[in-house]
PDB file of C-alpha atoms and ligand atoms in Angstrom:
ATOM      1  CA  MET X   1     122.785  80.900 132.567  1.00 42.00           C
ATOM      2  CA  ASN X   2     125.703  80.749 134.366  1.00 46.00           C
ATOM      3  CA  LYS X   3     128.634  83.709 133.315  1.00 44.00           C
ATOM      4  CA  LEU X   4     131.319  80.988 132.830  1.00 45.00           C
ATOM      5  CA  GLU X   5     129.055  78.486 130.223  1.00 47.00           C
ATOM      6  CA  VAL X   6     128.979  81.379 127.640  1.00 51.00           C
ATOM      7  CA  ILE X   7     132.747  81.987 127.447  1.00 50.00           C
ATOM      8  CA  PRO X   8     133.687  79.885 124.506  1.00 66.00           C
ATOM      9  CA  LYS X   9     136.000  77.065 125.299  1.00 86.00           C
ATOM     10  CA  ASN X  10     137.473  76.538 121.724  1.00 95.00           C
ATOM     11  CA  ILE X  11     141.060  75.692 120.738  1.00 97.00           C
ATOM     12  CA  VAL X  12     142.361  77.821 118.321  1.00 98.00           C
ATOM     13  CA  LEU X  13     145.473  76.662 116.619  1.00 98.00           C
ATOM     14  CA  ILE X  14     147.659  79.552 114.407  1.00 98.00           C
ATOM     15  CA  GLY X  15     150.908  79.369 112.945  1.00 98.00           C
ATOM     16  CA  PHE X  16     153.082  79.334 109.475  1.00 98.00           C
ATOM     17  CA  MET X  17     152.413  76.636 106.803  1.00 97.00           C
ATOM     18  CA  GLY X  18     153.927  73.402 107.502  1.00 96.00           C
ATOM     19  CA  SER X  19     153.839  74.212 111.270  1.00 97.00           C
ATOM     20  CA  GLY X  20     151.608  71.348 112.289  1.00 96.00           C
ATOM     21  CA  LYS X  21     148.018  72.698 112.988  1.00 97.00           C
ATOM     22  CA  SER X  22     146.285  69.759 111.183  1.00 95.00           C
ATOM     23  CA  THR X  23     148.126  67.378 112.857  1.00 96.00           C
ATOM     24  CA  VAL X  24     147.675  68.821 115.954  1.00 98.00           C
ATOM     25  CA  GLY X  25     144.351  69.659 115.642  1.00 98.00           C
ATOM     26  CA  ARG X  26     143.417  65.775 114.923  1.00 97.00           C
ATOM     27  CA  GLU X  27     145.165  64.929 117.985  1.00 97.00           C
ATOM     28  CA  LEU X  28     143.426  67.475 120.202  1.00 97.00           C
ATOM     29  CA  HIS X  29     139.660  66.248 118.332  1.00 97.00           C
ATOM     30  CA  GLU X  30     140.545  62.748 119.451  1.00 97.00           C
ATOM     31  CA  ARG X  31     141.281  63.675 122.957  1.00 95.00           C
ATOM     32  CA  LEU X  32     138.896  65.922 123.780  1.00 94.00           C
ATOM     33  CA  GLY X  33     135.809  65.050 121.245  1.00 94.00           C
ATOM     34  CA  TYR X  34     135.405  68.716 120.095  1.00 94.00           C
ATOM     35  CA  GLN X  35     134.527  69.452 116.856  1.00 94.00           C
ATOM     36  CA  LEU X  36     137.670  69.773 114.639  1.00 96.00           C
ATOM     37  CA  THR X  37     137.053  72.807 112.309  1.00 96.00           C
ATOM     38  CA  ASP X  38     139.635  73.052 109.549  1.00 96.00           C
ATOM     39  CA  MET X  39     139.393  76.556 107.877  1.00 96.00           C
ATOM     40  CA  ASP X  40     141.156  75.811 104.651  1.00 96.00           C
ATOM     41  CA  GLN X  41     138.819  72.751 104.635  1.00 95.00           C
ATOM     42  CA  LEU X  42     135.525  74.798 105.166  1.00 94.00           C
ATOM     43  CA  ILE X  43     136.789  77.349 102.254  1.00 95.00           C
ATOM     44  CA  GLU X  44     137.600  74.612  99.728  1.00 95.00           C
ATOM     45  CA  GLU X  45     133.987  72.915 100.499  1.00 95.00           C
ATOM     46  CA  SER X  46     131.848  76.124 100.767  1.00 92.00           C
ATOM     47  CA  MET X  47     133.579  77.538  97.343  1.00 92.00           C
ATOM     48  CA  GLY X  48     133.570  73.843  95.622  1.00 95.00           C
ATOM     49  CA  LYS X  49     137.469  74.568  94.758  1.00 96.00           C
ATOM     50  CA  LYS X  50     141.020  73.650  95.880  1.00 96.00           C
ATOM     51  CA  ILE X  51     142.829  76.660  97.480  1.00 97.00           C
ATOM     52  CA  THR X  52     144.675  76.931  94.412  1.00 96.00           C
ATOM     53  CA  GLU X  53     142.001  77.408  92.070  1.00 97.00           C
ATOM     54  CA  ILE X  54     140.804  80.065  94.570  1.00 97.00           C
ATOM     55  CA  PHE X  55     143.930  82.184  94.689  1.00 97.00           C
ATOM     56  CA  LYS X  56     144.509  81.692  90.712  1.00 96.00           C
ATOM     57  CA  GLU X  57     140.880  82.530  89.716  1.00 97.00           C
ATOM     58  CA  GLU X  58     139.646  84.852  92.574  1.00 95.00           C
ATOM     59  CA  GLY X  59     142.826  86.010  94.118  1.00 96.00           C
ATOM     60  CA  GLU X  60     144.359  86.214  97.562  1.00 96.00           C
ATOM     61  CA  GLN X  61     142.417  89.300  98.762  1.00 96.00           C
ATOM     62  CA  ALA X  62     139.118  87.426  97.645  1.00 95.00           C
ATOM     63  CA  PHE X  63     140.696  84.226  99.750  1.00 96.00           C
ATOM     64  CA  ARG X  64     141.520  86.612 102.951  1.00 96.00           C
ATOM     65  CA  ASP X  65     137.207  87.419 102.576  1.00 95.00           C
ATOM     66  CA  PHE X  66     136.413  83.972 102.718  1.00 95.00           C
ATOM     67  CA  GLU X  67     138.769  83.596 106.067  1.00 96.00           C
ATOM     68  CA  THR X  68     137.174  86.610 107.557  1.00 97.00           C
ATOM     69  CA  LEU X  69     133.847  85.388 106.903  1.00 95.00           C
ATOM     70  CA  GLN X  70     134.409  81.639 107.987  1.00 95.00           C
ATOM     71  CA  LEU X  71     135.644  83.592 111.626  1.00 95.00           C
ATOM     72  CA  ILE X  72     132.631  85.902 111.809  1.00 94.00           C
ATOM     73  CA  GLU X  73     130.523  82.331 111.359  1.00 93.00           C
ATOM     74  CA  ILE X  74     132.407  80.033 113.828  1.00 92.00           C
ATOM     75  CA  ALA X  75     132.367  82.749 116.448  1.00 90.00           C
ATOM     76  CA  LYS X  76     128.489  82.535 116.167  1.00 90.00           C
ATOM     77  CA  GLN X  77     128.306  78.189 116.668  1.00 87.00           C
ATOM     78  CA  THR X  78     128.453  79.284 120.471  1.00 82.00           C
ATOM     79  CA  ASP X  79     126.533  75.637 121.279  1.00 85.00           C
ATOM     80  CA  LYS X  80     129.208  73.623 120.711  1.00 87.00           C
ATOM     81  CA  ARG X  81     133.377  73.577 121.651  1.00 92.00           C
ATOM     82  CA  HIS X  82     136.007  73.413 118.576  1.00 95.00           C
ATOM     83  CA  ILE X  83     139.212  73.081 117.683  1.00 97.00           C
ATOM     84  CA  ILE X  84     140.026  75.043 114.872  1.00 97.00           C
ATOM     85  CA  SER X  85     142.829  74.656 112.599  1.00 98.00           C
ATOM     86  CA  THR X  86     143.369  78.075 110.931  1.00 98.00           C
ATOM     87  CA  GLY X  87     145.321  78.726 107.553  1.00 98.00           C
ATOM     88  CA  GLY X  88     148.545  80.481 107.917  1.00 98.00           C
ATOM     89  CA  GLY X  89     147.790  83.497 106.742  1.00 98.00           C
ATOM     90  CA  ILE X  90     144.957  84.106 109.141  1.00 98.00           C
ATOM     91  CA  VAL X  91     146.916  86.797 111.170  1.00 98.00           C
ATOM     92  CA  VAL X  92     147.449  89.250 108.217  1.00 98.00           C
ATOM     93  CA  ARG X  93     144.111  90.959 108.942  1.00 97.00           C
ATOM     94  CA  ALA X  94     143.922  93.139 112.180  1.00 96.00           C
ATOM     95  CA  GLU X  95     140.548  92.324 112.419  1.00 96.00           C
ATOM     96  CA  ASN X  96     140.857  88.622 111.836  1.00 97.00           C
ATOM     97  CA  ARG X  97     143.363  88.981 114.874  1.00 97.00           C
ATOM     98  CA  GLN X  98     140.837  90.507 117.258  1.00 94.00           C
ATOM     99  CA  LEU X  99     138.111  87.586 116.189  1.00 95.00           C
ATOM    100  CA  LEU X 100     140.980  84.981 117.087  1.00 96.00           C
ATOM    101  CA  LYS X 101     141.108  85.928 120.513  1.00 92.00           C
ATOM    102  CA  LYS X 102     136.925  85.942 121.114  1.00 91.00           C
ATOM    103  CA  LEU X 103     136.741  82.520 119.485  1.00 94.00           C
ATOM    104  CA  GLY X 104     138.782  81.030 122.768  1.00 94.00           C
ATOM    105  CA  TYR X 105     142.453  79.865 123.534  1.00 96.00           C
ATOM    106  CA  VAL X 106     144.601  80.661 120.573  1.00 97.00           C
ATOM    107  CA  VAL X 107     147.796  78.764 120.239  1.00 98.00           C
ATOM    108  CA  TRP X 108     150.879  79.708 118.090  1.00 98.00           C
ATOM    109  CA  LEU X 109     152.251  76.616 116.856  1.00 98.00           C
ATOM    110  CA  HIS X 110     155.954  77.801 115.997  1.00 98.00           C
ATOM    111  CA  ALA X 111     158.784  75.286 114.265  1.00 97.00           C
ATOM    112  CA  PRO X 112     162.059  76.288 112.942  1.00 95.00           C
ATOM    113  CA  GLU X 113     162.403  77.790 109.425  1.00 96.00           C
ATOM    114  CA  GLU X 114     164.320  74.540 107.979  1.00 95.00           C
ATOM    115  CA  VAL X 115     161.299  72.014 109.255  1.00 95.00           C
ATOM    116  CA  ILE X 116     158.793  74.369 107.368  1.00 96.00           C
ATOM    117  CA  LEU X 117     160.520  74.382 104.049  1.00 96.00           C
ATOM    118  CA  GLU X 118     161.078  70.520 104.638  1.00 94.00           C
ATOM    119  CA  ARG X 119     157.452  69.916 104.970  1.00 93.00           C
ATOM    120  CA  THR X 120     156.174  72.255 102.715  1.00 95.00           C
ATOM    121  CA  SER X 121     158.003  71.306  99.893  1.00 92.00           C
ATOM    122  CA  ARG X 122     156.491  67.993 100.221  1.00 89.00           C
ATOM    123  CA  ASN X 123     153.342  69.312  97.913  1.00 84.00           C
ATOM    124  CA  ARG X 124     152.307  71.927  95.654  1.00 87.00           C
ATOM    125  CA  ASP X 125     148.857  72.468  97.136  1.00 90.00           C
ATOM    126  CA  ARG X 126     150.072  76.389  98.989  1.00 94.00           C
ATOM    127  CA  PRO X 127     149.922  79.022  96.328  1.00 95.00           C
ATOM    128  CA  LEU X 128     152.145  81.245  97.696  1.00 96.00           C
ATOM    129  CA  LEU X 129     155.079  79.080  98.016  1.00 95.00           C
ATOM    130  CA  ASN X 130     154.712  77.743  94.213  1.00 93.00           C
ATOM    131  CA  THR X 131     157.543  80.110  93.708  1.00 93.00           C
ATOM    132  CA  PRO X 132     160.922  79.479  92.368  1.00 93.00           C
ATOM    133  CA  ASN X 133     162.845  80.266  95.652  1.00 95.00           C
ATOM    134  CA  ALA X 134     160.048  78.890  98.588  1.00 95.00           C
ATOM    135  CA  ALA X 135     162.905  79.172 100.861  1.00 96.00           C
ATOM    136  CA  GLU X 136     163.638  83.285 100.518  1.00 97.00           C
ATOM    137  CA  LYS X 137     159.531  83.501 100.393  1.00 97.00           C
ATOM    138  CA  ILE X 138     158.816  81.396 103.571  1.00 97.00           C
ATOM    139  CA  SER X 139     161.940  83.626 105.113  1.00 98.00           C
ATOM    140  CA  GLN X 140     159.941  87.050 103.866  1.00 98.00           C
ATOM    141  CA  LEU X 141     156.816  85.899 105.098  1.00 98.00           C
ATOM    142  CA  LEU X 142     158.200  84.929 108.709  1.00 98.00           C
ATOM    143  CA  ALA X 143     159.279  88.085 109.389  1.00 98.00           C
ATOM    144  CA  VAL X 144     156.345  89.888 108.353  1.00 98.00           C
ATOM    145  CA  ARG X 145     154.097  87.771 110.119  1.00 98.00           C
ATOM    146  CA  THR X 146     156.129  86.496 113.130  1.00 98.00           C
ATOM    147  CA  PRO X 147     154.965  89.936 115.606  1.00 98.00           C
ATOM    148  CA  TRP X 148     151.361  89.324 114.369  1.00 98.00           C
ATOM    149  CA  TYR X 149     151.343  85.489 115.821  1.00 98.00           C
ATOM    150  CA  GLN X 150     153.028  86.927 118.658  1.00 98.00           C
ATOM    151  CA  GLU X 151     150.040  89.464 118.896  1.00 97.00           C
ATOM    152  CA  ALA X 152     147.139  86.938 118.668  1.00 97.00           C
ATOM    153  CA  ALA X 153     148.412  84.087 120.623  1.00 98.00           C
ATOM    154  CA  HIS X 154     147.726  83.184 124.051  1.00 96.00           C
ATOM    155  CA  LEU X 155     150.377  80.536 124.251  1.00 97.00           C
ATOM    156  CA  LYS X 156     153.399  80.011 121.899  1.00 98.00           C
ATOM    157  CA  VAL X 157     154.573  76.256 121.576  1.00 98.00           C
ATOM    158  CA  ASP X 158     157.979  75.165 120.055  1.00 96.00           C
ATOM    159  CA  THR X 159     157.453  72.453 118.372  1.00 95.00           C
ATOM    160  CA  ALA X 160     161.117  71.325 117.751  1.00 92.00           C
ATOM    161  CA  GLY X 161     161.718  67.894 118.815  1.00 93.00           C
ATOM    162  CA  LEU X 162     158.142  67.256 120.133  1.00 97.00           C
ATOM    163  CA  ASP X 163     155.791  64.569 118.552  1.00 97.00           C
ATOM    164  CA  SER X 164     151.962  65.767 117.980  1.00 97.00           C
ATOM    165  CA  GLY X 165     150.891  63.854 121.100  1.00 97.00           C
ATOM    166  CA  GLU X 166     153.481  65.566 123.681  1.00 98.00           C
ATOM    167  CA  ILE X 167     152.538  69.139 121.740  1.00 98.00           C
ATOM    168  CA  ALA X 168     148.900  68.179 122.318  1.00 98.00           C
ATOM    169  CA  THR X 169     149.361  67.485 126.091  1.00 97.00           C
ATOM    170  CA  GLY X 170     150.979  70.562 126.672  1.00 97.00           C
ATOM    171  CA  ILE X 171     148.482  72.557 124.886  1.00 97.00           C
ATOM    172  CA  LEU X 172     145.876  70.642 127.240  1.00 96.00           C
ATOM    173  CA  GLU X 173     147.390  71.569 130.329  1.00 95.00           C
ATOM    174  CA  SER X 174     148.177  75.096 129.488  1.00 95.00           C
ATOM    175  CA  ALA X 175     144.479  75.364 127.926  1.00 94.00           C
ATOM    176  CA  ARG X 176     143.063  73.754 131.462  1.00 92.00           C
ATOM    177  CA  TYR X 177     144.389  76.534 133.279  1.00 92.00           C
ATOM    178  CA  HIS X 178     143.717  79.443 131.073  1.00 90.00           C
ATOM    179  CA  PHE X 179     140.036  78.213 131.163  1.00 88.00           C
ATOM    180  CA  SER X 180     139.804  78.294 134.850  1.00 87.00           C
ATOM    181  CA  HIS X 181     141.041  81.431 135.294  1.00 80.00           C
ATOM    182  CA  PRO X 182     139.130  83.428 132.722  1.00 66.00           C
ATOM    183  CA  VAL X 183     140.271  87.138 132.710  1.00 63.00           C
TER     184      VAL X 183
HETATM  185  C1  LIG L 201     148.859  80.094 103.801  1.00 84.69           C
HETATM  186  C2  LIG L 201     148.211  79.568 104.475  1.00 84.69           C
HETATM  187  C3  LIG L 201     147.736  78.008 104.002  1.00 84.69           C
HETATM  188  C4  LIG L 201     146.169  78.070 103.114  1.00 84.69           C
HETATM  189  C5  LIG L 201     146.614  79.289 102.239  1.00 84.69           C
HETATM  190  C6  LIG L 201     147.514  80.488 102.417  1.00 84.69           C
HETATM  191  C7  LIG L 201     149.132  81.484 104.210  1.00 84.69           C
HETATM  192  O1  LIG L 201     147.066  76.923 104.993  1.00 84.69           O
HETATM  193  O2  LIG L 201     145.355  79.075 103.653  1.00 84.69           O
HETATM  194  O3  LIG L 201     147.836  78.370 101.071  1.00 84.69           O
HETATM  195  O4  LIG L 201     148.923  82.432 103.657  1.00 84.69           O
HETATM  196  O5  LIG L 201     150.177  81.107 104.667  1.00 84.69           O
HETATM  197  P1  LIG L 201     148.144  76.250 105.724  1.00 84.69           P
HETATM  198  O6  LIG L 201     148.934  77.165 106.696  1.00 84.69           O
HETATM  199  O7  LIG L 201     147.396  74.940 106.547  1.00 84.69           O
HETATM  200  O8  LIG L 201     148.839  75.514 104.835  1.00 84.69           O
END
């Protein structure tokens, strides 16, 4: 087998809650036909519970353990290409940050804080933001996580003012360059 053929050509989307990972993931899936792997959905399916229930009944650390296990499982699937949409907290573990880069081209979707607040306030299925002051919680988490997104990503995309089609086009152009110049 040619060496280039064993390099995974997955595209991995990271970014804070409400940054558009799922929407952009679907757009990339439609354009490329790669399998769409939504990690939150996978975890809910394998646990048979909603994320809010996992956090409540098993705790955040157990959820983080499932996330790491999922990354390891996806990394084993080298027979097909994936668009991987991660949960916003995937970067909190150093182990995950390393695994992400091994999975493929890691794209950080960055959205302004007020956009995140507006989008995440539309539903209550994000346990970390079910607090009286979600705006403050978002600021705190962003301050801690921003350097980790930076560290884990090959590419940062500022999504402000762009629709999902425009974001996907930008990602595809950069990904093509990245995959044709493997390091
Ligand atoms: C989380 C983000 C969520 C989900 C869980 C924890 C986080 O995913 O994994 O609620 O720690 O930021 P989304 O980013 O898809 O909302």
